[in-house]
Short mmCIF file of C-alpha atoms and ligand atoms in Angstrom, two decimals:
data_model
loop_
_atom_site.label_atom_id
_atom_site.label_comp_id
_atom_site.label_asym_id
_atom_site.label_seq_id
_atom_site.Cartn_x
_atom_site.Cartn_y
_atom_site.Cartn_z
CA UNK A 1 -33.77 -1.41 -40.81
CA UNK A 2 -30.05 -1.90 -41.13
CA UNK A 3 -27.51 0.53 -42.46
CA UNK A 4 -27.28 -1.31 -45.68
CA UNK A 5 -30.56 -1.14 -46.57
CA UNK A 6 -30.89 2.41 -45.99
CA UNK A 7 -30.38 4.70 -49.29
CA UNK A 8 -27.04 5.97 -49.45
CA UNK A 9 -26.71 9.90 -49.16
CA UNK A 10 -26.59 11.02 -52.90
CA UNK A 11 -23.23 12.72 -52.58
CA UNK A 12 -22.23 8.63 -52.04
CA UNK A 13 -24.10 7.56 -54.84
CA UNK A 14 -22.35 10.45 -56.88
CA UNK A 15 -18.84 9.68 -55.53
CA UNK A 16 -18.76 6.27 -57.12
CA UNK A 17 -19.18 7.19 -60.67
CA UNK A 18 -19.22 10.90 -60.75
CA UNK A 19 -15.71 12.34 -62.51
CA UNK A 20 -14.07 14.35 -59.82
CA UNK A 21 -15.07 17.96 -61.61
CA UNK A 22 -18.09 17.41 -61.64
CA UNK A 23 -17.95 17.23 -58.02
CA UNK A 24 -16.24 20.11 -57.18
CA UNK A 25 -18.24 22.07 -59.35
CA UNK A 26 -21.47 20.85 -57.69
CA UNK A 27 -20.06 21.47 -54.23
CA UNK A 28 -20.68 17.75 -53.17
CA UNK A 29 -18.68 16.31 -49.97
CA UNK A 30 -16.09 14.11 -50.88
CA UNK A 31 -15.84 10.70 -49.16
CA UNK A 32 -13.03 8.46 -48.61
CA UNK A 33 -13.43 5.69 -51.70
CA UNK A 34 -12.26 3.17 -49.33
CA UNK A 35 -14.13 4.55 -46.00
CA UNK A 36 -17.63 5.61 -47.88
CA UNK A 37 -18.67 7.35 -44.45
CA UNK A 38 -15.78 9.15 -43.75
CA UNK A 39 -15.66 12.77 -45.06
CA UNK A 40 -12.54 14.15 -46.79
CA UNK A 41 -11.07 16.79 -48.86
CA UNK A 42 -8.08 15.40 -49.68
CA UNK A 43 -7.37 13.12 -53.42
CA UNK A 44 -5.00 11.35 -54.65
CA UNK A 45 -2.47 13.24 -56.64
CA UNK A 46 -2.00 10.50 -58.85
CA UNK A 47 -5.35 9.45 -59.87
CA UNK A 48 -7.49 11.50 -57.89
CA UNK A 49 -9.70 9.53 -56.09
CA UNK A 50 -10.87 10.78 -52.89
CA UNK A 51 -8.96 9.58 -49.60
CA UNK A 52 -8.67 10.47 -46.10
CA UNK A 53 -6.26 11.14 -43.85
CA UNK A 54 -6.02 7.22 -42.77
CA UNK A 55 -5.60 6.32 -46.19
CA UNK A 56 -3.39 9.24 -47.63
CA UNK A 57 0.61 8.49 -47.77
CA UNK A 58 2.52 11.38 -47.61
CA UNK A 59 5.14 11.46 -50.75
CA UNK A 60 7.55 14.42 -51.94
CA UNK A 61 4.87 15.34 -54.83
CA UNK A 62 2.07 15.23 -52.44
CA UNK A 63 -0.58 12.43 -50.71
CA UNK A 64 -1.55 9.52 -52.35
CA UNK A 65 -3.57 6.66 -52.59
CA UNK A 66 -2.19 3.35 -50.76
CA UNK A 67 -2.74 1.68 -54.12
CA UNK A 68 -0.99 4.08 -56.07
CA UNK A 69 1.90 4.32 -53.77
CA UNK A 70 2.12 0.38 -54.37
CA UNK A 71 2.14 0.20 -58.23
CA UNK A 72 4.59 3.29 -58.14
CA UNK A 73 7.10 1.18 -56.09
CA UNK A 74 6.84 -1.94 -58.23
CA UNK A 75 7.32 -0.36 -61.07
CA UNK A 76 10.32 1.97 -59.21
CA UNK A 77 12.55 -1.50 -57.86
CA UNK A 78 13.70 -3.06 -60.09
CA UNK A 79 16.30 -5.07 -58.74
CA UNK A 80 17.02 -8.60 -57.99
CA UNK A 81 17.36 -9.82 -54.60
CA UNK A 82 21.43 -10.59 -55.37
CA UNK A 83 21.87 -7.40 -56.37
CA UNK A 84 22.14 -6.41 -52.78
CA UNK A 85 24.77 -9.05 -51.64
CA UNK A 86 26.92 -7.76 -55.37
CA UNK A 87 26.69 -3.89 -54.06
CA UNK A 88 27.64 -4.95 -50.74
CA UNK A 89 30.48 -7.09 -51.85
CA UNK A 90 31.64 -4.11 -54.21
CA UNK A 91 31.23 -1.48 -51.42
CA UNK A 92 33.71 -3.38 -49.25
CA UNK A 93 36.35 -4.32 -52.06
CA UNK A 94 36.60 -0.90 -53.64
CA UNK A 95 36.17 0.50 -50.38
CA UNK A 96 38.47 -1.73 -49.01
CA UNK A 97 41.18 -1.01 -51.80
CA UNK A 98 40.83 2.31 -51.18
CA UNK A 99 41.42 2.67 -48.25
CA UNK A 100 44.58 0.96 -48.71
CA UNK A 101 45.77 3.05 -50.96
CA UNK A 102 44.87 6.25 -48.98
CA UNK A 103 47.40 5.07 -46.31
CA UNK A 104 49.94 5.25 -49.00
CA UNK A 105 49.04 8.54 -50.44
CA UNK A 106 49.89 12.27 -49.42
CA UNK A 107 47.01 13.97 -46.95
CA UNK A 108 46.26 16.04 -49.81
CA UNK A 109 46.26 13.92 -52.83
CA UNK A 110 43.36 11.97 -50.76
CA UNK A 111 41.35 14.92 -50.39
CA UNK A 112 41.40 15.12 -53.86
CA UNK A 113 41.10 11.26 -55.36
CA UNK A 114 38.34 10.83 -52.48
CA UNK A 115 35.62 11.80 -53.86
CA UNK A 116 37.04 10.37 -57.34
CA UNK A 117 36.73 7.28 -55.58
CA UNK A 118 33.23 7.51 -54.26
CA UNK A 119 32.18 8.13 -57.63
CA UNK A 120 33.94 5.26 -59.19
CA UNK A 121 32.16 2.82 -56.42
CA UNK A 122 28.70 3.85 -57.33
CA UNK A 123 29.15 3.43 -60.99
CA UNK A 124 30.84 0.01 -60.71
CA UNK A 125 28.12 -0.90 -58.52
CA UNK A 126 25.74 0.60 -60.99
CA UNK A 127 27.11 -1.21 -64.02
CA UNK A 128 27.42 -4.41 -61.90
CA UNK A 129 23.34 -4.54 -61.84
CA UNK A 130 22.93 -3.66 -65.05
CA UNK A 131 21.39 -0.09 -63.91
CA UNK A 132 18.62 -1.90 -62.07
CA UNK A 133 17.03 0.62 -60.01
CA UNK A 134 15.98 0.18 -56.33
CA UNK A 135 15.61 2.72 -53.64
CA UNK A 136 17.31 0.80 -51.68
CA UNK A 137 20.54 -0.22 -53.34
CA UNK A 138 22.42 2.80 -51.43
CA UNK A 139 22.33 0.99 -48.35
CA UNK A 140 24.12 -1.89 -49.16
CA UNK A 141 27.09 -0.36 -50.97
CA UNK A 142 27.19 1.75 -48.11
CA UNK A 143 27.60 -0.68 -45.26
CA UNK A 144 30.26 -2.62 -47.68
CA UNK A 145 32.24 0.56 -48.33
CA UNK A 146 31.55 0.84 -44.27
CA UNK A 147 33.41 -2.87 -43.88
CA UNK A 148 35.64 -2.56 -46.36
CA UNK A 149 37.09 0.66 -44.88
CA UNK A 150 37.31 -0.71 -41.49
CA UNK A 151 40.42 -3.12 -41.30
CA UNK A 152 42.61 0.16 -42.19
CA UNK A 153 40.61 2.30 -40.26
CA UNK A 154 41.45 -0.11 -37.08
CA UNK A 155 44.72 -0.21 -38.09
CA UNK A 156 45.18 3.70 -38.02
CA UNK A 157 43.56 3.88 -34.81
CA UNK A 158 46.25 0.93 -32.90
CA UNK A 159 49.53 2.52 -34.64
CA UNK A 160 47.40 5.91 -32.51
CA UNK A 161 49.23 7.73 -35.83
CA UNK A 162 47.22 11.17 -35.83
CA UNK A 163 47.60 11.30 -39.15
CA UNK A 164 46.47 8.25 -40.31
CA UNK A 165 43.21 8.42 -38.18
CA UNK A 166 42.40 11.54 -39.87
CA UNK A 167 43.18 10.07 -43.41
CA UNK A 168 41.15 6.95 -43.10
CA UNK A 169 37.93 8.98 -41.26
CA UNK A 170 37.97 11.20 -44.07
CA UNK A 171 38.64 8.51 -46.45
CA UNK A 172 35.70 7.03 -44.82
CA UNK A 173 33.40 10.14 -44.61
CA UNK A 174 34.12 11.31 -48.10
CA UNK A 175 34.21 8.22 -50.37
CA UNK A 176 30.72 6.83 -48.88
CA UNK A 177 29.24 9.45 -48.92
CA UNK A 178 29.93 10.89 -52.58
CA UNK A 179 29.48 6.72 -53.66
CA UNK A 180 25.58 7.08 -52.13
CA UNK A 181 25.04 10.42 -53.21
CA UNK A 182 25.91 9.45 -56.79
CA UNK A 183 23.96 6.21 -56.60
CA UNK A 184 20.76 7.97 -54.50
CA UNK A 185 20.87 10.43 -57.36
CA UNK A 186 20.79 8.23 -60.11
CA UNK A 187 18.26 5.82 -58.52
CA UNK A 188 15.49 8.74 -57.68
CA UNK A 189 15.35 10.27 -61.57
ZN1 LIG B 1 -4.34 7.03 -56.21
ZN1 LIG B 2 -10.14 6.14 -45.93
#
């Protein structure tokens, strides 16, 4: 006799169509819906189907189902693929402008028009793909500020001016990372 033609335990028979309090109040072992031999106590926090450890993802509001965590992220991106290439091209303009500018301005008038700036570079991006969301988005504006910023930034370094080192890293520092934080921010709600 084969293991298929055996009768399945009846806490198997019960996971397929059983709702899930039903089983707990009965007590029944939970198996994995896509391993039906492997024990588990762990579900889905989505849509609460049974899963074990192989198949649980780990997510900020707790494990879930592979499935799950695939029609969450379809329905999370999206972006088109030249969105990427626009908040890349952005980054390093604004970025690029910026940085610029912050060669021209007073040490403290950059600490203050910094962050300004970041801000400015993650909306523009933002309103450049028409608030398409994508996790992912961040990372291209990011490298492009990143570019952008680095013609001054290798400028500062040859004229070895101590001040201008200083003003571009920060520039640097400040303006990417206030431009992802705004964009990371808006892209996770
Ligand atoms: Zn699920
Ligand atoms: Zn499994």
């Amino acid at each position: 006799m084969t293991e298929t033609d055996s009768p399945k335990p009846l806490s198997q028979q019960f996971s397929a169509e059983a709702t899930p309090d039903s089983l707990a109040a009965e007590g029944i072992t939970l198996y994995c819906a896509n391993h039906p031999t492997v024990e588990t106590s762990l579900r889905c926090s989505r849509c609460d189907k049974p899963i074990c450890p192989k198949c649980a993802v780990r997510t900020p509001t707790g494990y879930k189902c592979k499935d799950c965590v695939r029609s969450q992220q379809k329905v999370f991106s999206t972006t088109r693929w030249y969105d990427y290439p626009l908040a890349f091209v952005l980054g390093a303009i604004l970025g690029g402008l910026g940085s610029l500018l912050a060669n021209a301005l007073w040490i403290y008038l950059i600490l203050l028009l910094a962050p300004a700036a970041g801000m400015v570079i993650a909306e523009t991006v933002r309103l450049a793909v028409q608030k398409r969301r994508s996790l992912y988005l961040w990372q291209a504006m990011a490298a492009g500020i990143v570019v952008g910023c680095l013609p001054a930034l290798a400028l500062a370094l040859l004229s070895l001016n101590f001040w201008s080192i200083v003003t571009q890293g920060f520039f640097l520092v400040v303006v990417t990372s206030t431009a992802v934080a705004r964009l990371r921010g808006i892209n996770i709600r």
